[in-house]
Amino acid sequence: QVQLVESGGGLVQPGGSLRLSCAASGPISRVYTFRWYRQGPGNQREWVAYITRDGETNYADSVKGRFTISRDNAKNTVYLQMNSLTPGDTAAYYCNGEILMYDSGKSDYWGQGTRVTVSS
């Protein structure tokens, strides 16, 4: 069974930084695009950033210039470096991966989320 596990969330002051990680495990042949989403209090889940297997990236306007997505294909892991955090970044952050398993086709998988709170 494929699992995505996020880590790195926590409480940070405005202007601070956090680095989230998301590791995919299981009978994985290949991970294609990784995406980060977030869901703030009372809000719908919104897309934050994506990175393709070849390293192409794109960001939501709200995080462009502050967040950096990266990945380690050997470890099936994606990272989200978040700088200059504001209270508006407070949310549960979820990773999503397009994963090809050895014994089945490609499917989307989601992690359980890691909470980020930006507050003084």
Backbone as a chain_set.jsonl record, in Angstrom:
{"seq": "QVQLVESGGGLVQPGGSLRLSCAASGPISRVYTFRWYRQGPGNQREWVAYITRDGETNYADSVKGRFTISRDNAKNTVYLQMNSLTPGDTAAYYCNGEILMYDSGKSDYWGQGTRVTVSS", "coords": {"N": [[0.841, -1.183, 0.0], [0.579, 2.174, -0.878], [1.868, 4.975, 0.789], [1.804, 8.376, 1.814], [3.594, 10.529, 3.77], [3.604, 13.379, 5.615], [5.739, 15.823, 7.164], [7.211, 18.197, 9.447], [5.691, 20.407, 10.05], [4.418, 22.997, 12.286], [4.548, 25.509, 14.903], [5.244, 28.831, 14.149], [6.73, 32.074, 14.163], [5.512, 35.135, 12.675], [7.141, 35.994, 9.662], [8.991, 34.045, 9.889], [10.428, 30.787, 9.037], [9.746, 27.545, 7.661], [10.291, 24.123, 6.866], [8.723, 21.772, 5.038], [8.295, 18.266, 4.624], [7.575, 15.429, 2.577], [7.199, 12.114, 2.325], [6.999, 9.397, 0.159], [6.035, 6.025, 0.266], [6.138, 2.434, -0.202], [5.045, -0.017, -2.681], [6.332, 1.326, -5.067], [6.771, 2.269, -8.362], [7.346, 4.57, -9.801], [7.3, 8.041, -9.109], [5.445, 10.605, -10.355], [4.287, 13.752, -10.838], [4.543, 15.783, -7.973], [2.506, 17.497, -5.66], [1.703, 20.261, -3.537], [-0.846, 21.156, -1.322], [-3.046, 23.272, 0.581], [-5.158, 23.907, 3.424], [-6.772, 26.284, 4.998], [-8.228, 27.567, 8.099], [-11.686, 27.381, 7.909], [-11.611, 27.578, 5.178], [-11.56, 26.486, 1.706], [-9.73, 23.708, 0.338], [-6.71, 24.55, -1.195], [-4.537, 24.77, -3.998], [-1.001, 24.862, -3.822], [1.657, 24.488, -4.848], [3.519, 22.815, -7.456], [5.681, 20.162, -8.622], [7.268, 18.629, -11.254], [8.486, 15.391, -12.317], [10.772, 15.885, -13.708], [11.543, 18.243, -12.65], [10.28, 20.63, -13.21], [8.593, 23.46, -12.041], [5.839, 25.169, -10.421], [3.911, 27.795, -8.95], [1.349, 28.94, -6.701], [0.031, 32.234, -6.855], [-0.089, 33.455, -4.376], [2.014, 32.487, -2.891], [4.26, 32.702, -4.354], [7.664, 33.422, -4.777], [8.165, 33.242, -2.098], [7.899, 30.629, -1.222], [9.47, 27.487, -1.887], [9.505, 24.661, -3.849], [10.825, 21.383, -3.935], [12.442, 18.255, -4.822], [13.452, 14.859, -4.168], [14.177, 12.39, -6.103], [15.274, 9.869, -5.727], [14.63, 9.281, -3.163], [11.938, 9.413, -3.204], [10.651, 11.712, -2.272], [9.267, 14.874, -1.439], [9.729, 18.362, -0.915], [8.893, 21.379, 0.824], [9.955, 24.467, 1.106], [9.344, 27.106, 3.138], [9.32, 30.469, 3.425], [9.375, 33.755, 4.964], [6.914, 33.74, 6.327], [3.449, 34.346, 6.931], [0.533, 35.148, 8.953], [-1.565, 34.455, 7.298], [-0.713, 32.178, 6.044], [-1.267, 30.128, 7.68], [-2.41, 26.905, 8.035], [-3.512, 23.538, 7.285], [-1.268, 21.508, 5.66], [-1.031, 19.594, 2.765], [0.354, 16.892, 0.954], [0.412, 15.647, -2.364], [0.668, 13.004, -4.641], [1.338, 11.788, -7.898], [1.38, 8.571, -8.599], [2.936, 5.701, -9.82], [2.413, 2.397, -9.408], [4.049, -0.805, -8.93], [2.401, -2.976, -9.49], [0.071, -2.04, -10.54], [-1.85, 0.589, -12.134], [-1.326, 4.165, -12.663], [-2.035, 6.383, -10.041], [-3.553, 8.919, -7.979], [-2.338, 9.934, -4.826], [-2.734, 10.872, -1.406], [-1.376, 12.607, 1.398], [-1.752, 12.697, 5.014], [-1.607, 15.178, 6.06], [-0.001, 18.073, 7.501], [0.209, 20.363, 10.108], [0.503, 23.861, 9.977], [1.127, 26.689, 11.808], [1.107, 30.107, 11.974], [1.983, 32.531, 14.031], [2.303, 35.122, 16.457]], "CA": [[0.0, 0.0, 0.0], [1.348, 3.406, -0.95], [1.588, 5.972, 1.818], [2.516, 9.648, 1.819], [3.651, 11.008, 5.141], [4.163, 14.727, 5.725], [6.338, 16.202, 8.435], [7.856, 19.506, 9.449], [4.805, 21.489, 10.457], [4.582, 23.477, 13.653], [4.242, 26.898, 15.21], [6.341, 29.724, 13.781], [6.362, 33.485, 14.23], [5.477, 35.822, 11.373], [8.467, 36.258, 9.128], [9.834, 32.872, 10.049], [10.518, 29.78, 7.982], [9.572, 26.126, 7.947], [10.507, 23.228, 5.727], [7.892, 20.585, 5.08], [8.721, 17.106, 3.846], [6.546, 14.426, 2.316], [7.862, 10.918, 1.812], [6.128, 8.347, -0.365], [6.591, 4.699, 0.485], [5.311, 1.344, -0.687], [5.488, -0.64, -3.937], [6.307, 2.432, -6.018], [7.647, 2.203, -9.519], [7.772, 5.923, -10.153], [6.445, 9.155, -8.718], [5.431, 11.665, -11.353], [4.2, 15.08, -10.246], [4.167, 16.029, -6.58], [1.845, 18.781, -5.421], [1.332, 20.661, -2.189], [-2.092, 21.894, -1.14], [-3.265, 23.669, 1.968], [-6.521, 24.242, 3.786], [-6.819, 27.125, 6.18], [-9.477, 27.512, 8.871], [-12.857, 27.899, 7.223], [-11.369, 27.738, 3.739], [-11.445, 25.28, 0.897], [-8.359, 23.292, 0.043], [-6.178, 25.266, -2.349], [-3.259, 24.319, -4.529], [0.104, 25.732, -3.447], [2.791, 24.371, -5.766], [3.781, 21.478, -7.971], [6.97, 19.898, -9.237], [7.247, 17.421, -12.064], [9.627, 14.498, -12.094], [11.926, 16.52, -14.332], [11.921, 19.435, -11.902], [9.513, 21.829, -13.558], [7.815, 23.91, -10.883], [4.899, 26.278, -10.552], [3.435, 28.206, -7.636], [0.223, 29.852, -6.582], [0.487, 33.621, -6.732], [-0.019, 33.838, -2.963], [3.254, 31.996, -2.263], [5.365, 32.871, -5.293], [8.747, 34.231, -4.238], [8.388, 32.939, -0.675], [7.956, 29.182, -1.062], [10.228, 26.752, -2.897], [9.256, 23.222, -3.853], [11.922, 20.597, -4.484], [12.204, 16.823, -4.629], [14.562, 13.902, -4.259], [13.55, 11.236, -6.743], [15.817, 8.633, -5.155], [13.954, 9.052, -1.886], [10.487, 9.61, -3.396], [10.316, 12.721, -1.269], [9.108, 16.252, -1.882], [9.938, 19.325, 0.149], [8.361, 22.724, 0.613], [10.623, 25.458, 1.934], [8.439, 28.239, 3.282], [9.981, 31.617, 4.039], [8.57, 34.976, 5.131], [5.559, 33.264, 6.617], [2.476, 35.282, 7.486], [-0.617, 34.433, 9.529], [-2.38, 33.94, 6.204], [-0.206, 30.864, 5.631], [-1.728, 29.137, 8.647], [-3.243, 25.915, 7.348], [-3.009, 22.172, 7.19], [-0.609, 21.335, 4.359], [-1.161, 18.229, 2.283], [1.038, 16.592, -0.295], [-0.28, 14.777, -3.308], [1.603, 12.465, -5.606], [0.885, 10.914, -8.99], [2.279, 7.457, -8.339], [2.794, 4.465, -10.567], [2.795, 1.257, -8.602], [4.582, -1.908, -9.712], [1.396, -3.962, -9.872], [-1.168, -1.41, -10.985], [-1.617, 1.804, -12.908], [-1.001, 5.41, -11.981], [-3.129, 6.951, -9.26], [-3.238, 10.017, -7.062], [-2.336, 9.601, -3.408], [-2.692, 12.03, -0.521], [-0.933, 12.447, 2.766], [-2.725, 13.034, 6.055], [-1.496, 16.603, 6.365], [0.787, 18.568, 8.619], [-0.359, 21.677, 10.417], [1.395, 25.013, 10.106], [0.497, 27.831, 12.469], [1.972, 31.29, 11.982], [1.413, 33.408, 15.053], [3.247, 35.676, 17.423]], "C": [[0.88, 1.238, 0.0], [0.906, 4.347, 0.162], [2.408, 7.22, 1.555], [2.441, 10.201, 3.231], [4.345, 12.365, 5.17], [4.773, 14.927, 7.108], [6.888, 17.62, 8.306], [6.972, 20.666, 9.841], [5.068, 21.917, 11.895], [4.162, 24.92, 13.783], [5.462, 27.757, 14.885], [5.841, 31.155, 13.852], [6.287, 34.094, 12.832], [6.879, 36.222, 10.936], [9.408, 35.082, 9.203], [9.75, 31.91, 8.881], [10.231, 28.393, 8.53], [9.87, 25.348, 6.679], [9.671, 21.979, 5.936], [8.504, 19.49, 4.211], [7.535, 16.175, 3.652], [7.221, 13.246, 1.643], [6.825, 9.895, 1.371], [6.806, 7.001, -0.179], [5.613, 3.638, -0.011], [5.847, 0.801, -1.998], [5.42, 0.352, -5.104], [7.289, 2.186, -7.149], [8.209, 3.577, -9.842], [6.758, 6.926, -9.597], [6.55, 10.228, -9.788], [5.332, 13.005, -10.651], [3.811, 15.013, -8.772], [3.502, 17.4, -6.504], [1.67, 19.007, -3.929], [0.025, 21.449, -2.271], [-2.15, 22.349, 0.308], [-4.74, 24.018, 2.175], [-6.487, 25.0, 5.1], [-8.145, 27.028, 6.884], [-10.635, 28.149, 8.102], [-12.716, 28.054, 5.731], [-11.404, 26.402, 3.014], [-9.978, 24.945, 0.674], [-7.906, 24.006, -1.23], [-4.806, 24.721, -2.721], [-2.186, 25.35, -4.177], [1.231, 25.698, -4.482], [2.839, 22.962, -6.329], [5.192, 21.4, -8.522], [6.864, 18.596, -10.01], [8.474, 16.573, -11.769], [10.909, 15.122, -12.659], [12.318, 17.833, -13.666], [11.229, 20.714, -12.3], [8.615, 22.193, -12.387], [6.841, 25.019, -11.254], [4.293, 26.54, -9.183], [2.163, 29.027, -7.737], [0.762, 31.264, -6.367], [0.707, 34.016, -5.27], [1.293, 33.423, -2.295], [4.476, 32.224, -3.138], [6.403, 33.827, -4.71], [9.049, 33.968, -2.778], [8.581, 31.445, -0.444], [8.767, 28.573, -2.198], [9.944, 25.27, -2.754], [10.451, 22.522, -4.495], [11.641, 19.123, -4.225], [13.493, 16.048, -4.737], [13.949, 12.631, -4.823], [14.05, 9.915, -6.165], [15.123, 8.265, -3.863], [12.439, 9.162, -1.998], [9.936, 10.627, -2.4], [10.229, 14.096, -1.913], [9.218, 17.164, -0.667], [9.222, 20.632, -0.21], [9.046, 23.648, 1.609], [9.757, 26.703, 1.949], [9.145, 29.346, 4.056], [9.012, 32.788, 4.143], [7.11, 34.639, 5.403], [4.716, 34.356, 7.261], [1.326, 34.495, 8.111], [-1.545, 33.849, 8.457], [-1.923, 32.595, 5.676], [-0.616, 29.766, 6.598], [-2.716, 28.187, 7.981], [-2.705, 24.526, 7.644], [-2.476, 22.0, 5.772], [-0.607, 19.855, 3.991], [-0.301, 18.031, 1.042], [0.228, 15.571, -1.083], [0.755, 14.287, -4.313], [0.899, 11.623, -6.662], [1.858, 9.734, -9.016], [1.916, 6.256, -9.189], [3.291, 3.326, -9.687], [3.271, 0.115, -9.512], [3.477, -2.795, -10.268], [0.077, -3.352, -10.285], [-0.829, -0.12, -11.703], [-1.288, 2.993, -12.043], [-2.227, 5.947, -11.278], [-2.616, 8.113, -8.438], [-3.314, 9.516, -5.62], [-2.158, 10.88, -2.596], [-2.091, 11.655, 0.827], [-2.023, 12.876, 3.731], [-2.649, 14.501, 6.463], [-0.585, 16.889, 7.542], [0.378, 20.022, 8.854], [0.731, 22.722, 10.591], [0.603, 26.155, 10.717], [1.49, 28.978, 12.53], [1.336, 32.306, 12.919], [2.508, 33.929, 15.966], [2.782, 35.388, 18.853]], "O": [[1.82, 1.339, 0.789], [-0.286, 4.49, 0.435], [3.56, 7.141, 1.128], [1.362, 10.324, 3.811], [5.513, 12.489, 4.802], [4.376, 14.289, 8.083], [7.012, 18.163, 7.208], [7.447, 21.796, 9.955], [5.836, 21.284, 12.621], [3.511, 25.483, 12.902], [6.578, 27.444, 15.299], [4.659, 31.417, 13.625], [6.939, 33.607, 11.909], [7.686, 36.714, 11.725], [10.503, 35.118, 8.642], [9.092, 32.177, 7.875], [10.447, 28.113, 9.709], [9.72, 25.855, 5.567], [9.882, 21.224, 6.886], [9.146, 19.765, 3.197], [6.612, 16.144, 4.465], [7.746, 13.36, 0.535], [5.896, 9.569, 2.111], [8.001, 6.854, -0.434], [4.428, 3.904, -0.211], [6.971, 1.116, -2.391], [4.579, 0.238, -5.995], [8.473, 1.93, -6.927], [9.399, 3.727, -10.121], [5.549, 6.698, -9.61], [7.645, 10.704, -10.087], [6.251, 13.359, -9.913], [2.89, 14.296, -8.379], [3.894, 18.336, -7.2], [1.509, 18.06, -3.158], [-0.175, 22.28, -3.157], [-1.395, 21.869, 1.153], [-5.458, 24.37, 1.24], [-6.212, 24.44, 6.161], [-9.098, 26.469, 6.339], [-10.565, 29.31, 7.7], [-13.603, 28.604, 5.078], [-11.293, 25.338, 3.622], [-9.102, 25.8, 0.807], [-8.638, 24.055, -2.219], [-4.034, 24.277, -1.871], [-2.429, 26.556, -4.228], [1.702, 26.741, -4.935], [2.275, 22.031, -5.754], [5.815, 22.412, -8.844], [6.42, 17.581, -9.475], [9.383, 16.998, -11.056], [11.999, 14.899, -12.132], [13.3, 18.466, -14.056], [11.556, 21.782, -11.782], [7.954, 21.33, -11.811], [7.002, 25.707, -12.261], [4.175, 25.633, -8.359], [1.929, 29.718, -8.727], [1.821, 31.452, -5.769], [1.59, 34.818, -4.966], [1.644, 33.956, -1.242], [5.603, 31.968, -2.714], [6.064, 34.902, -4.215], [10.074, 34.417, -2.265], [9.345, 31.044, 0.435], [8.756, 29.073, -3.323], [10.117, 24.691, -1.682], [11.016, 23.009, -5.474], [10.711, 18.783, -3.494], [14.482, 16.506, -5.309], [13.283, 11.883, -4.107], [13.299, 8.94, -6.124], [15.033, 7.091, -3.504], [11.731, 9.02, -1.001], [8.896, 10.417, -1.778], [11.006, 14.438, -2.805], [8.853, 16.794, 0.449], [8.984, 20.936, -1.379], [8.756, 23.615, 2.805], [9.47, 27.286, 0.903], [9.518, 29.163, 5.215], [7.966, 32.806, 3.495], [6.2, 35.189, 4.782], [5.213, 35.177, 8.032], [1.161, 33.308, 7.829], [-2.229, 32.855, 8.701], [-2.657, 31.935, 4.94], [-0.338, 28.591, 6.354], [-3.731, 28.615, 7.433], [-1.607, 24.358, 8.175], [-3.164, 22.314, 4.801], [-0.237, 18.993, 4.788], [-0.238, 18.906, 0.179], [-0.521, 14.763, -0.534], [1.605, 15.049, -4.774], [-0.012, 10.851, -6.361], [3.015, 9.883, -9.408], [0.757, 5.85, -9.269], [4.451, 3.303, -9.277], [2.945, 0.071, -10.699], [3.589, -3.309, -11.381], [-0.932, -4.052, -10.376], [0.343, 0.224, -11.862], [-1.009, 2.861, -10.851], [-3.322, 5.968, -11.84], [-1.413, 8.271, -8.228], [-4.227, 8.779, -5.247], [-1.52, 11.835, -3.038], [-2.272, 10.544, 1.325], [-3.081, 13.355, 3.322], [-3.545, 15.002, 7.143], [-0.419, 16.072, 8.447], [0.223, 20.8, 7.913], [1.739, 22.494, 11.259], [-0.452, 26.539, 10.212], [2.585, 28.835, 13.076], [0.28, 32.866, 12.625], [3.509, 33.256, 16.21], [3.45, 35.778, 19.81]]}, "num_chains": 1, "name": "protein.A"}
